[in-house]
Amino acid sequence: MTRAAPSPEMWQPLATNPSALAEGPPPQATRGFWAGVRSRLFRHRPAMAGLVFIIFLVLAAVFGPMASPYSYFEQNLELSNLPPAYRAYTVDADTQVFVNRSNLSLYRVDDQGGLSALLRPDGRDMISRQSTWQIGGKDVVLDYAQRPPVLTIDGEVAQSGGLSLNTRNPFGTDQLGRDVLVRQMYGARISLLVAAAAVLTNFVIGVIYGGISGLLGGRVDAVMMRFVEIVATIPLTLYVILMMVVLQSGLLSVVLAIGTVYWVDMARVVRGQILTLKGQDYVAAARTMGASTSRILFKHLLPNAFGPILVTLTMLIPSAIFIESFMSFIGLGVTPPQASWGTLTSEAVETLRAYPYQLLFPAVAISLTMLAFNFLGDGLRDALDPRLSS
Amino acid sequence: MNSASRMPLAWLGQRVLMMLVTLLAVITLTFALMHAVPGGPFVSEKMLAPEIEAALNAKFGLDQPVWRQYLSYLWGVLQFDLGPSFKYPGVSVNSMIAEGLAVTAQTGLLAIICVVALGVPTGIVAALNRGRWPDTLAMFVASLGIAVPSYVIATVSLYVFALRLGWTPAFGLDDWRGYILPVFALSGFWMSFVARLTRSSLLETMELDYIMTARAKGLPARTVMLRHGLRNSMIPVVTVLGPVVANLLTGSFVIEQIFALPGIGRHFVLSITNRDYTAIMGITIFYAAFLMLMILIVDLLYLWLDPRISYGDRK
């Protein structure tokens, strides 16, 4: 094997760069645990998509209702059940109307393309099932003896134009004429509030309960875990429902009910972590140096159990959001006129035959949110424990 | 080692004792909660004459001190008597449960069958085709199934299949097609969950040494996975079957409401909106007892499935 002979200039000393030496080793040489987690998480596409969606949701929930010209409780019965997109009929050059075939009403399309005014019929013939309007000198007749109802303008069957968006209410209005978009964003507020409450109880009660139980061990642990076992035998949903019966429905009650029992899983996870960690040498070292039990728990053990705590947290958030919407759906959650995704869904179910699209927005919102949190949780788990990633 | 020596009666006795303690806690808790509700059970918009209210209270024993009520209630539960309904005269909570149980058990059982019969094979197919399109597709659908809440699945499928396409009835269980949507909505989450669990558990099992031995014998990969890997990878799946039963029960609250099925879940939600306290208490206790029984059965199943597990000589 022949090797290129080193050329003489290779033996020359390198020009020393004092500033490079002063900077110490390059920062990339040793990457911390969390830096690795972060970079693995950032490469996890679904998790990033989930994170982006959650950030978007938080922004919409916080600023959306402020920016909206409507409030979540403002009713306008004249403009109820309007669609997000519609096909307009041209009556004359400057009048376009939209026909709601389910409640047989006519709405004027304003200059911006919004449905902003109900047109009261000038004549109603209940026998032959016709409503008539006089618009710009033309006879507009809605014949609802036929199915579906037919609109005629001056005797001719009207042809609808293309699909245009309702700019007044981008998501349409509900059966009381409230703006669905702002109610949707308000629902996001409630969901995130519940999520925040779940996070808080998990951190405050779950982590500390599990930590104490795991660290103290022995009889204390046995009693504490027996209690958790008893609580965990019954589905938490059942507890929350029972709590709601006692507390009466309302947002505060939902938050309280979820907060009372939703820390059980976290307590179990933390206890398991503490049990495996407390035998480590650094705990013994801290103890020898006279660290108090609470110092060992908070400074040495819990920070090291942070990964699993974080993963459990992201898994618990969607289930808390689900519980709230579930409760609201069966009528035990937030009270009207407050809007949660659950109540929005159940309201949409009431009008499912006539206005099926009303189901779309709350259903998509809750599903995407759950998906986003699940993806983020999966990504975090993979990032924290690279062995698990598939 | 036969199974009897792995499961001494002491263990079973301890479990049953623990179950009874838990049940007592549940009874006490629900009793306390229901008595903490402001206002008596007969308070409504229609004001009752004081004499009538007193007579009602006397009839249901509500004029007694609370501890006496508690003890007599407990005595009733011991005799499997959950008392009368406060809202429907002449109807006992027992008969309410008996009436609803048939419906709930039918849909629940079908849902469990779906979870096992569809979830597990989907997971196996995904694991066999790891990284290829069947895997990607199955896991995508499973992610959706986990994220989309059951009531959304129920309402959307109700709209699409019952109202729009007319393939299934929108409510009731008069013919077999009526079962499709409720069972689908009820089992959607757990089907997806079990599919994912089966896949990851199977893939994890395939890393173990005994699998390598089987492979070294020259068995085809498929045989190794299905004959050797599957049985062990089923253990986590069996573990979740307990929670599955629990969640099918709570899931039935909303599913039975949406599809208007006269099951226990619907009775429960109705009794909550009616403020029928004895029914709420009774059904809760029934749920608790039923669940604990299911968890016990799952634990026994566990034992049968994995000879390494022993409950007897637990330290």
XYZ file of C-alpha atoms in Angstrom, chain A residues 226 229-235 237-239 241-246 248-249 322 325-326 329-332 341-342 345-346 349 352-353 356 359 362-364 366-367 370-372 374-375 378 381 388-390, chain B residues 18 21-22 25-26 29-30 33-34 36-38 130 143-144 146-152 155-156 158-159 163 170 196 199 204 246 250-251 253-254 257-258 268-269 272 275 277 280 284 287-288 291-292 295:
100
model
C -54.733 1.912 48.197
C -56.565 2.232 43.624
C -60.020 2.768 45.038
C -60.417 6.005 43.118
C -59.081 4.469 39.915
C -61.395 1.467 39.954
C -64.315 3.624 38.919
C -64.040 5.464 35.598
C -66.076 10.121 33.984
C -68.459 8.649 36.502
C -66.930 10.690 39.319
C -70.723 13.187 36.515
C -71.493 12.607 40.190
C -69.624 15.779 41.122
C -71.626 17.664 38.542
C -74.869 16.425 40.061
C -73.806 17.887 43.372
C -74.874 21.921 39.466
C -73.763 22.473 35.895
C -62.683 15.250 25.902
C -66.934 18.288 25.804
C -68.494 14.928 26.609
C -72.666 17.198 25.108
C -74.890 15.218 27.438
C -75.988 18.465 29.087
C -73.984 18.293 32.309
C -67.413 22.331 21.645
C -69.616 19.744 23.307
C -72.076 19.653 18.802
C -75.246 18.785 20.658
C -77.387 17.519 16.399
C -78.939 17.843 11.986
C -81.601 17.153 9.375
C -76.000 19.284 8.796
C -72.002 19.787 12.959
C -67.298 21.787 16.427
C -66.615 18.216 15.301
C -63.543 19.235 13.320
C -62.431 18.998 18.835
C -61.011 16.257 16.619
C -57.282 15.975 20.251
C -55.170 14.916 17.279
C -52.731 17.778 17.851
C -51.912 13.225 20.729
C -49.297 13.892 18.052
C -46.297 10.819 20.734
C -42.403 10.327 24.074
C -39.203 3.592 21.656
C -39.477 5.391 18.359
C -40.727 3.183 15.601
C -60.306 -5.377 48.400
C -63.752 -2.377 50.553
C -63.747 -0.395 47.319
C -66.139 3.290 49.638
C -68.115 3.852 46.445
C -69.145 8.298 48.558
C -72.193 8.265 46.305
C -72.604 13.082 47.420
C -76.287 12.552 46.802
C -74.886 16.824 49.766
C -77.030 17.997 46.874
C -78.815 21.146 47.908
C -43.946 -2.347 9.042
C -54.599 7.981 15.022
C -57.872 9.422 13.795
C -58.035 7.807 18.928
C -58.444 11.532 18.403
C -62.039 11.780 17.248
C -64.409 11.669 20.240
C -67.044 8.935 20.260
C -69.936 11.355 20.189
C -68.503 12.954 17.049
C -73.258 11.977 15.163
C -71.300 12.140 11.930
C -75.600 8.970 12.057
C -75.854 11.795 9.582
C -79.941 10.264 7.334
C -81.326 6.377 12.805
C -51.721 0.520 17.834
C -48.551 -3.346 16.547
C -41.269 -5.099 20.680
C -65.115 0.635 31.858
C -69.286 5.420 30.195
C -69.235 5.681 26.421
C -74.059 7.336 28.135
C -73.705 9.398 25.045
C -78.569 9.042 23.956
C -77.672 9.770 20.347
C -78.326 6.978 34.010
C -78.223 10.237 32.081
C -79.325 12.686 36.356
C -82.489 14.295 39.688
C -81.120 10.307 43.371
C -78.131 7.725 40.237
C -73.290 4.055 40.026
C -71.333 0.122 37.511
C -68.682 -0.065 40.198
C -66.358 -3.065 36.655
C -64.497 -4.606 39.529
C -61.111 -6.324 36.193
